[in-house]
XYZ file of C-alpha atoms in Angstrom:
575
model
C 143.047 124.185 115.255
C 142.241 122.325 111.817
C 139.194 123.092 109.868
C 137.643 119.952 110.052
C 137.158 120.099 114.169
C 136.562 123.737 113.566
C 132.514 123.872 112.043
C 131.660 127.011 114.204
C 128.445 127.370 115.976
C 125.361 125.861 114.431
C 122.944 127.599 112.602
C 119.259 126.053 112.969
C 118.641 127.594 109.265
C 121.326 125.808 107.861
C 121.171 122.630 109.588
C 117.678 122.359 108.755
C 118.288 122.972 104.897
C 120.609 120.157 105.159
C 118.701 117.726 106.842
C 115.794 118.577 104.418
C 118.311 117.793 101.601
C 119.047 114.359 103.351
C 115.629 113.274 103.693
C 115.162 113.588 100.078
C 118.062 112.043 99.460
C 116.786 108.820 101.170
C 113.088 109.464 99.801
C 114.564 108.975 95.804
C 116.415 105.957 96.781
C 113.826 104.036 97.758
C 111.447 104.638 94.877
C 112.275 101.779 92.712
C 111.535 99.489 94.593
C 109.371 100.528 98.523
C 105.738 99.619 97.138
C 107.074 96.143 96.093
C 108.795 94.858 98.937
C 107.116 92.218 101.575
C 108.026 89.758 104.456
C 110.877 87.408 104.430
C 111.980 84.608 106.409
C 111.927 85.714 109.912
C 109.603 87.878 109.241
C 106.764 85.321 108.487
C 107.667 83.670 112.088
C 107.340 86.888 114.088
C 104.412 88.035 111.596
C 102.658 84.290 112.679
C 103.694 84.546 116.447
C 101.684 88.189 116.545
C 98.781 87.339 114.112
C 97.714 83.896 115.975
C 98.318 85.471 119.992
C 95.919 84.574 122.286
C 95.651 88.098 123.782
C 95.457 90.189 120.847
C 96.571 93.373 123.261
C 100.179 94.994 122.308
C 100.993 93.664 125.893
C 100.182 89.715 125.002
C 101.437 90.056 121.197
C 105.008 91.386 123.226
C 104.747 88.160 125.674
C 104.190 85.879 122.552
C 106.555 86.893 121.196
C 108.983 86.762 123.375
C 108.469 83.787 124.502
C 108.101 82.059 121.224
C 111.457 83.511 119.704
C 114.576 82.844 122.009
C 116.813 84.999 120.271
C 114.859 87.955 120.758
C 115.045 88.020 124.607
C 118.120 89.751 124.504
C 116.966 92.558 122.193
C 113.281 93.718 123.633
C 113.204 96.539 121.824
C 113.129 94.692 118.762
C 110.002 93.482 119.606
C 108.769 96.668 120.932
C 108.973 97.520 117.292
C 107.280 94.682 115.766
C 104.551 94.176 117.719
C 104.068 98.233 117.150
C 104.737 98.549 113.465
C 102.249 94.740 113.713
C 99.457 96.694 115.418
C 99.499 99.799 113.182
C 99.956 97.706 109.984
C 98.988 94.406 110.162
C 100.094 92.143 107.250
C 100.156 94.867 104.288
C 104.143 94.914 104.071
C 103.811 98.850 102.678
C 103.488 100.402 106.233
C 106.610 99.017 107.358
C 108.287 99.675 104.399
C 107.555 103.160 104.794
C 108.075 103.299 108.242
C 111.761 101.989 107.977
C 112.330 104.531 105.318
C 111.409 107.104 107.615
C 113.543 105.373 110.909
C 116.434 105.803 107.995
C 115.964 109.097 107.277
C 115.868 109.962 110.855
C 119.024 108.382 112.064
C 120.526 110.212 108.498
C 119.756 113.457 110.279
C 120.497 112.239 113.725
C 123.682 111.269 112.495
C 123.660 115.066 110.854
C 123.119 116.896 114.453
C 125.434 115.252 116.274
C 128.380 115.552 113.906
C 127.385 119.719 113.961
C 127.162 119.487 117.843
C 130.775 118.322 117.903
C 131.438 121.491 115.207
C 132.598 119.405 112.287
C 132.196 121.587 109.468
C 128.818 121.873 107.391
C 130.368 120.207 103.947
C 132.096 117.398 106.147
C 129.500 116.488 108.120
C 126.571 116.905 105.559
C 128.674 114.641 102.842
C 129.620 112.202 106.093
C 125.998 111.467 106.582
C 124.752 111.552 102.917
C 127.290 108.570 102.145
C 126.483 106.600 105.057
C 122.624 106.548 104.644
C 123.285 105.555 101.427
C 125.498 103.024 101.191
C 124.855 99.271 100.423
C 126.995 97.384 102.707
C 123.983 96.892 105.113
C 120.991 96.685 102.266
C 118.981 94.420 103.732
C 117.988 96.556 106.415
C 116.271 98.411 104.015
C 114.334 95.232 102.722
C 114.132 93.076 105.735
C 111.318 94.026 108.410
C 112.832 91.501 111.178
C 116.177 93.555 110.388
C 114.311 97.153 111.015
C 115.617 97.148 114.094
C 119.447 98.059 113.213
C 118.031 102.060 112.047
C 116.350 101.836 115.845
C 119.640 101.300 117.016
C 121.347 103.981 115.265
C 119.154 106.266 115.710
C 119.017 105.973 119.419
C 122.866 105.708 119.506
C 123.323 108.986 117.084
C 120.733 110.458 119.924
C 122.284 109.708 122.814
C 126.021 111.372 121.458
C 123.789 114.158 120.428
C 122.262 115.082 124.069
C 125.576 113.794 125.665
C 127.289 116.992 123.818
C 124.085 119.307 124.343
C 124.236 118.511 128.497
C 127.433 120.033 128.368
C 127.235 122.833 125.473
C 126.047 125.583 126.862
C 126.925 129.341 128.548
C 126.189 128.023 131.977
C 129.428 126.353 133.880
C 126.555 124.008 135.193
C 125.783 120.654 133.078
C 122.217 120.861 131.679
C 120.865 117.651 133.082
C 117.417 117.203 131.128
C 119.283 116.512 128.227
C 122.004 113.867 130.363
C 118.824 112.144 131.345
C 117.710 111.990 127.617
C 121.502 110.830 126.940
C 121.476 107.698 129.277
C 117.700 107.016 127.850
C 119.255 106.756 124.520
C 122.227 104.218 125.612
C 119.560 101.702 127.411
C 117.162 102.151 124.097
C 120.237 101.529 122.094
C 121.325 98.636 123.945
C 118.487 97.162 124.499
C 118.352 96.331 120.933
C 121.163 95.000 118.039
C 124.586 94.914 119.937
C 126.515 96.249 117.312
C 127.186 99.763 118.817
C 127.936 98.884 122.010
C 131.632 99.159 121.239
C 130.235 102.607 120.372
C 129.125 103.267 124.140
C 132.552 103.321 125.197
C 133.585 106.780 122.775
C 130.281 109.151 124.245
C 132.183 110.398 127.488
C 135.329 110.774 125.376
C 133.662 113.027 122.735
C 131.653 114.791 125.424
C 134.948 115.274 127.490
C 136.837 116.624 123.986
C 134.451 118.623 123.104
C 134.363 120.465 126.691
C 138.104 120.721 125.798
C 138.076 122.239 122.157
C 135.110 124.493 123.050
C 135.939 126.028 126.519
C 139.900 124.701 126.251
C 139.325 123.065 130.177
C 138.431 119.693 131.012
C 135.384 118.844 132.868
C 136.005 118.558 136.054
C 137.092 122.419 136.238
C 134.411 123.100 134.300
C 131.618 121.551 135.760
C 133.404 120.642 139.314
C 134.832 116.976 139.923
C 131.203 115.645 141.145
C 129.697 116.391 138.227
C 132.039 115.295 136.160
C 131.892 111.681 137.616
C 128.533 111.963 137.253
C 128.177 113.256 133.313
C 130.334 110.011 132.454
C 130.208 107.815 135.182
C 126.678 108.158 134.282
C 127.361 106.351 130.674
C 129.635 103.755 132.241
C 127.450 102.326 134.512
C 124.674 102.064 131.764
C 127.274 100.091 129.785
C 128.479 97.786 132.539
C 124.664 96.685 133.099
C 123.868 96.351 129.419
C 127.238 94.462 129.224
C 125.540 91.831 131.861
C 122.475 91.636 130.474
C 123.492 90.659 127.224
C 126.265 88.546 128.366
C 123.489 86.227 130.206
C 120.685 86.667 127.389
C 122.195 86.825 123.972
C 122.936 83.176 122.366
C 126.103 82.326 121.639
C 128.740 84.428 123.698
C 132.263 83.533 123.367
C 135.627 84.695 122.498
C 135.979 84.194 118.920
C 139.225 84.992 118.499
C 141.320 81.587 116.642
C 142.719 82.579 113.203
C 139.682 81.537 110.702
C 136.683 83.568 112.759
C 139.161 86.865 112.673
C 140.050 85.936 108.998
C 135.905 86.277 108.156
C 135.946 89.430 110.462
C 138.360 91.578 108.661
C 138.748 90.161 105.869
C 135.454 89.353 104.713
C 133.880 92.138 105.895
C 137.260 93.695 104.012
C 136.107 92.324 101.007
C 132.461 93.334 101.707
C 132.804 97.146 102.267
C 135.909 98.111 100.857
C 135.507 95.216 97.375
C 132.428 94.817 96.710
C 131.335 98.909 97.370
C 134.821 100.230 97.430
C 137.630 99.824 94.977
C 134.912 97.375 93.417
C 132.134 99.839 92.985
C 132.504 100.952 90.019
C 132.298 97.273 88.820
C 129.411 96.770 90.854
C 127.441 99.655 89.478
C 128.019 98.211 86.113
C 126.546 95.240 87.267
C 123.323 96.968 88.555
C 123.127 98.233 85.641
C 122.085 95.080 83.878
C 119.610 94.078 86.633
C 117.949 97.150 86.992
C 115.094 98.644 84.799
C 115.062 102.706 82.753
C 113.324 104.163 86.146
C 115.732 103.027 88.830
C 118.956 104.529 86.813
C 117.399 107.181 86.233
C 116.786 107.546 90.324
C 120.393 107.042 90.750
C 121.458 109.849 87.844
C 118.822 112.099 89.852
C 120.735 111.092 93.705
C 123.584 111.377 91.938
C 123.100 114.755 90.644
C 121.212 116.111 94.233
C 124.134 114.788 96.402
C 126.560 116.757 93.818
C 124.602 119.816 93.347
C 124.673 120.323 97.367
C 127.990 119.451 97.861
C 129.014 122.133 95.324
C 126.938 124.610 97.194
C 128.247 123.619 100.088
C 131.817 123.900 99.293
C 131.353 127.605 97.977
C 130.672 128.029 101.815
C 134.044 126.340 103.414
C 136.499 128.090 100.575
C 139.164 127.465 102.696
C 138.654 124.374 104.429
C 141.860 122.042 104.383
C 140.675 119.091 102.515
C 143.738 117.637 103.266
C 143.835 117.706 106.884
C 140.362 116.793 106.435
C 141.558 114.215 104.874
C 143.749 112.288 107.225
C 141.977 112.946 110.288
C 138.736 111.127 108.332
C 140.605 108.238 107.211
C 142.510 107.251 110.427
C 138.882 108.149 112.612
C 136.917 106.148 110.338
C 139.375 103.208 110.485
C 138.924 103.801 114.225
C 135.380 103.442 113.899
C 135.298 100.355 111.436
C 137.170 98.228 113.935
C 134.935 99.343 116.700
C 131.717 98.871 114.645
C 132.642 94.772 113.973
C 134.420 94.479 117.496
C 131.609 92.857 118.565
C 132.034 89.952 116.371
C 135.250 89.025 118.831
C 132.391 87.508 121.478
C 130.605 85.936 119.180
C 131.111 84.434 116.014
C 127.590 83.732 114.851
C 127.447 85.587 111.870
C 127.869 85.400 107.464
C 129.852 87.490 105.768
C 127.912 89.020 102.546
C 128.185 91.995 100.402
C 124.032 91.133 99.308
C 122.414 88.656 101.355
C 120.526 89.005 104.558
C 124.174 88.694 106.883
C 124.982 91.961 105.497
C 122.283 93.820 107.783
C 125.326 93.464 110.772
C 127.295 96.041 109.057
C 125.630 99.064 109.645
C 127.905 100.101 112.420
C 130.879 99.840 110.533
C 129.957 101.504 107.403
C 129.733 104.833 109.610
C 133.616 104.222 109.295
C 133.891 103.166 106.101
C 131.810 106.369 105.170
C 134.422 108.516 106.961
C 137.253 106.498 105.050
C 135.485 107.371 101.558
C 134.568 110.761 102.104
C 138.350 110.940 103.144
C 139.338 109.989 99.738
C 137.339 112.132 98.691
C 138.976 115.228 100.109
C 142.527 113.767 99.274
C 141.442 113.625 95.301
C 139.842 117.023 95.433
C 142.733 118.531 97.200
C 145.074 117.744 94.567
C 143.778 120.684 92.192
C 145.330 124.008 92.961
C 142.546 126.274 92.540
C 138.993 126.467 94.368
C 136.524 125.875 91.892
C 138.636 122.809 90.479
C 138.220 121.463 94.185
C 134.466 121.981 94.527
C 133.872 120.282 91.137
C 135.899 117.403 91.675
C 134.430 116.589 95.201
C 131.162 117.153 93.944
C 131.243 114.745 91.213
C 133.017 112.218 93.427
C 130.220 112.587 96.339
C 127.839 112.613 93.703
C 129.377 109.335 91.819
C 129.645 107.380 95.102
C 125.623 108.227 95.975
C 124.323 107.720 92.649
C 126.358 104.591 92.481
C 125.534 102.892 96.020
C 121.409 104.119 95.054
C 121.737 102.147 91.970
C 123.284 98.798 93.369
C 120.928 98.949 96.702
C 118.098 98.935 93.589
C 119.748 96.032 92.161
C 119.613 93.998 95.368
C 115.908 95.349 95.954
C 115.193 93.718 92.198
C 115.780 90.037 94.144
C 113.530 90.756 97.355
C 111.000 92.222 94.963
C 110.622 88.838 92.559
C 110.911 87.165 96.063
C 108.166 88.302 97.305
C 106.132 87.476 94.171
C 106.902 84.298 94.302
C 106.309 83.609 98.253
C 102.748 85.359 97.065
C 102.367 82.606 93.832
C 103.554 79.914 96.693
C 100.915 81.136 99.013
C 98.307 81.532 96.582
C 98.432 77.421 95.036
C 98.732 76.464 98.632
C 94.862 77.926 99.451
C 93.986 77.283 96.189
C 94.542 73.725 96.513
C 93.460 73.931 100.590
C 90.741 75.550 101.676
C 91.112 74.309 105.557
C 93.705 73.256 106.649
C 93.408 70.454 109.571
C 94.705 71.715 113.201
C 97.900 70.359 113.980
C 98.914 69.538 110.026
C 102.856 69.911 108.931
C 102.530 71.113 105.573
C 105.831 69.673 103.426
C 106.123 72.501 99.791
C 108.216 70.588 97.042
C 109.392 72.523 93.900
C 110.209 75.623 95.982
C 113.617 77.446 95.213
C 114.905 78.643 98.443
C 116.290 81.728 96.997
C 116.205 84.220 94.304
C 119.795 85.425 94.036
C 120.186 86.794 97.888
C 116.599 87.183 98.917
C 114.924 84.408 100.892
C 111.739 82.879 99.335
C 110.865 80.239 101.663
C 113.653 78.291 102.908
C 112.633 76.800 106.679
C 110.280 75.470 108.925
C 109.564 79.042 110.623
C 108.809 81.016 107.964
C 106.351 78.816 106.042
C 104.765 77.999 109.267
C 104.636 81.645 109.943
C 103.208 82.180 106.427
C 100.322 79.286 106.657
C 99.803 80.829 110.488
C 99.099 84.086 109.034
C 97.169 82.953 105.714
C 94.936 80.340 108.378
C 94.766 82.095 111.754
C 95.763 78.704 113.388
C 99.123 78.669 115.219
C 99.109 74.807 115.299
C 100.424 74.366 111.500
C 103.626 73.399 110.915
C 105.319 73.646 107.785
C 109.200 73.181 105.727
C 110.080 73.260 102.355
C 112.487 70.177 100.435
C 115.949 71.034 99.891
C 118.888 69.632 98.706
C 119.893 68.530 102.056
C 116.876 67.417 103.120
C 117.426 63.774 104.909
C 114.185 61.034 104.286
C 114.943 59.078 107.554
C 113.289 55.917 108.739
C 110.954 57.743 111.137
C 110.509 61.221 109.399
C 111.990 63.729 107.488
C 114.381 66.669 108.652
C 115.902 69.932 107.416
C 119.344 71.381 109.227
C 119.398 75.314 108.763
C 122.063 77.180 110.579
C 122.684 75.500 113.699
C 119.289 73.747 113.809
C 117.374 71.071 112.668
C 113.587 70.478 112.197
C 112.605 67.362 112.018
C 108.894 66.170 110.959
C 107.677 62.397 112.000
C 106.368 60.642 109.286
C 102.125 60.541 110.488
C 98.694 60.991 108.784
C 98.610 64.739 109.933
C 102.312 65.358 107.504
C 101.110 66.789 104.303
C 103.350 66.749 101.205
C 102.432 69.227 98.353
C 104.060 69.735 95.309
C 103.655 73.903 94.003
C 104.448 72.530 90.616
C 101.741 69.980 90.234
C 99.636 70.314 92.798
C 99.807 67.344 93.836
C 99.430 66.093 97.596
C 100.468 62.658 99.421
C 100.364 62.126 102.656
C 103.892 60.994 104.350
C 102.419 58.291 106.628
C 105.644 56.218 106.369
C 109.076 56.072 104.632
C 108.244 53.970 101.954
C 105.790 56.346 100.533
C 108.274 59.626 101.584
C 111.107 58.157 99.802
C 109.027 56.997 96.573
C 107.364 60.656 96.878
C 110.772 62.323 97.325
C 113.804 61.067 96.344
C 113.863 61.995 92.903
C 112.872 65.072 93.417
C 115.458 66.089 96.049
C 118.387 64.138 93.501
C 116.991 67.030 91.316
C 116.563 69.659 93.150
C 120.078 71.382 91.992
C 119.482 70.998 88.849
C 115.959 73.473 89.165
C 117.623 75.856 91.617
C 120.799 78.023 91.687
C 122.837 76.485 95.001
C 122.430 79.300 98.129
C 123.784 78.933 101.269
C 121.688 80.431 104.469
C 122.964 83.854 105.248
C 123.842 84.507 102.131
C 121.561 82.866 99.198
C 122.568 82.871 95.775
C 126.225 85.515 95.366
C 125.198 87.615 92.615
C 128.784 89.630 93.417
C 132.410 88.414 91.547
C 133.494 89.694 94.887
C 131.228 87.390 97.208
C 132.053 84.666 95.179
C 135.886 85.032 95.195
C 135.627 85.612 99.097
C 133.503 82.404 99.648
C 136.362 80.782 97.525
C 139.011 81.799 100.221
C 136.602 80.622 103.415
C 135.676 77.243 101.760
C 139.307 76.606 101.796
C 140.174 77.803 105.412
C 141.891 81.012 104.207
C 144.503 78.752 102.413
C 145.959 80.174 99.207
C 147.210 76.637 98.412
């Protein structure tokens, strides 16, 4: 049987070392940049929703909540988490920073356990998970609180695979139920959150059944009996089929999205996202960080760089004579597998933006476990070229260690955007109750000389999350509040924004507020005459003071991102 299914039996010492090695793995990465983050965009709506409840219990924040913000009534376990990380923290962003660094590290070693419970080797399966926590394909979930969710996910999914293969991995011929209850726990957690994993559902009884296979060389049912067997993953199944339901009659936008320009954004653009942008474009990228970052945050990449290499040597002076090359092939065509599987979602609904650095990006976490097997396959391939052992362990080393120090330094060059961001939401904020002490109940508060973006980070760019911001700053859930855009339209009866799919639109009254950041300046839009003499110079103008972003995206900072947008603005025409 190849090496690479072969890992032997697990040894708590070393599986411990090497989840201690991935924890501080993820603990440098973040240093640059985790005291500076804050909220963004949704997360000023959700942070208003909770701050201004009625019933300040966990139980009437949840019901707010979920009745204030459609979208989330497909995903309660998203708001499980806010309303928890919102009643240990508050409104200081550095809790749930640090919290979400934590939920990272955890599904890093999750991720760890379960690829040693289905015996991949210790080098493949410690370098499999050190590249995937690591990589920027799905950065903003590292930035974003309303996108902490997506590590809850994974972890619970990584969870559920791992007690799946402990209910059957033991001496007894009998399946060790506690842990198949803790399995199917895991699947309804996990699904009860992001759906990108569910394609993911459908793999656990497989693995379970090939690992009953490889490890006793029987199936299950003569293992375990044929009841049992039906049960162990009929069990999963029937989880799946009801989470399939419920999301099919809760989640917005569910449809087959399968004509030729939504599949050309699904593989190609997320092409260009994980395999441009951090793939055969990384090294370009990296360069590219380089000029945004500052001394300390290279010199936390050199010191990831040099921690992911230095165990990777010592871990390949343990598997001398692991193929790298079957390795190799096996991780390619599996993680191909898995990158298909981890956007196949995407084929029921087509409500999502394809970015390599703006808040889209947080949807592909689920494929870049894939796209981590694919590199790390390259990886072998390269270092199997050289004939002799130590020639092998150096070159994979360096490579792990190039791909982790690079993918910590460009993650710190997106973090430079959310961090300046956040400063200026906080200068926004600050002129605003500066200039307003009170505010009147009921008031729609209209910012001018706001940039909606700084490169791919939000600033303030809607109606929800200025509201949510002005909710939070006022304790009054009754203000309102946009920002002027490019696109904003001055009709005859009031004045709208159109963001996504939706449009806020605020009637011209005595309670509609129009503030200018730059002056400080107010009028009040009572009409259109004194809206348009108010505004439309200013929105004329309003390219000229700010870089043009595009929701979902913001400002492409990425050669990549911008020769991709290229290709969708023209339908995927090369003409």
């Amino acid at each position: 049987m190849p090496a690479v299914f072969t890992g032997g039996r697990l040894s708590r010492h070393d599986v411990w070392q090497d989840a201690a090695i991935l924890i501080l793995l993820v603990a440098i990465s973040v240093l640059p940049y985790l005291g500076d983050l804050g909220f963004y965009s949704d997360d000023w709506g959700f942070l208003g929703t909770m701050a201004t409840a009625p019933d300040e219990s966990f139980a009437g924040r949840y019901e707010a909540t979920f009745e204030q913000h459609e979208p989330t009534r497909s995903r309660p376990v998203q708001v499980l988490l806010q309303v928890a990380l919102f009643g240990a923290f508050g409104t200081d962003p550095l809790g749930y920073h640090a919290a979400n660094t934590l939920m990272l590290a955890t599904v890093a070693v999750l991720m760890l356990l379960a690829l040693r419970q289905l015996r991949v080797p210790r080098l493949t399966a410690w370098i499999l998970a050190a590249v995937f926590i690591l990589l920027p394909s799905y950065a903003t979930n590292r930035f974003w609180f309303a996108a902490f969710g997506y590590a809850v996910m994974m972890a619970a999914y990584f969870f559920s695979l791992l007690a799946d293969l402990r209910t059957v991995d033991g001496p007894s011929p009998r399946p060790r139920w506690g842990w198949k209850a803790a399995a199917v726990a895991a699947l309804v957690l996990c699904g009860l959150g992001y759906e990108l994993v569910i394609p993911f559902l459908f793999m656990n009884p497989l693995l379970m059944t090939l690992h009953v296979r490889r490890t006793y060389g029987v199936g299950l049912s003569k293992r375990y009996g044929r009841p049992a067997a039906i049960t162990l993953v009929g069990s999963n199944y029937a989880v799946l089929a009801a989470l399939l339901v419920f999301k099919a009659t809760t989640s917005l936008g569910v449809e087959m999205s399968l004509d030729y320009y939504n599949l050309m954004r699904l593989w190609l653009g997320w092409g260009t996202v994980h395999f441009g942008s951090y793939g055969a474009g990384l090294p370009y990228t990296a360069l590219w960080a380089m000029g945004v970052v500052g001394v300390g945050a290279i010199l936390v990449s050199v010191l990831a760089a040099g921690a992911a290499a230095g165990w990777t040597a010592y871990l390949a002076r343990q598997h001398p004579h692991l193929s790298l090359r079957a390795a190799s092939t096996r991780l390619v065509l599996g993680g191909l597998a898995i990158y298909i599987l981890g956007h196949a979602i995407f084929l029921t609904n087509a409500r999502f933006v394809v970015t390599s650095t703006g808040i889209g990006n947080r949807v592909g976490m689920a494929a870049a476990v894939g796209v981590a097997l694919i590199l790390v396959g390259l990886a072998f391939r390269l270092a199997s070229w050289s004939r002799t052992t130590t020639a092998r362990t150096a070159i994979l080393a360096v490579t792990i260690g190039a791909i982790c120090g690079a993918n910590v330094l460009a993650t710190s060059a997106v973090a430079t955007y959310w961090v300046t961001a956040y400063r200026s939401e906080q200068r926004i904020l600050n002129a605003i109750e500066a200039r307003f002490p009170s505010l009147p109940a009921g008031a729609t508060l209209i910012v001018d000389g706001v940039c909606a973006y700084d490169g791919p980070a939000v600033v303030f760019e809607s109606d929800w999350d200025l509201a949510g911001a002005l909710q939070v700053a006022y304790s009054d859930s009754s203000l309102r509040a946009d920002v002027i855009r490019s696109s904003t339209q001055l009709g005859d009866r009031g004045l709208s924004n159109r963001l996504y799919v939706m449009e806020a639109f605020h009637p011209y009254a005595r309670n509609l507020l129009l503030f200018d950041s730059r002056t400080g300046q107010v009028v009040t839009l009572s009409d259109a005459p004194t809206a348009r003499d108010a505004l439309q110079d200013s929105i004329a103008q309003w390219n000229d003071r700010c870089a043009l972003g595009r929701e979902g995206r913001g400002v492409p900072v990425l050669r990549t991102d911008q020769i991709y947008t290229g290709w969708e603005s023209r339908g995927f025409r090369w003409e």
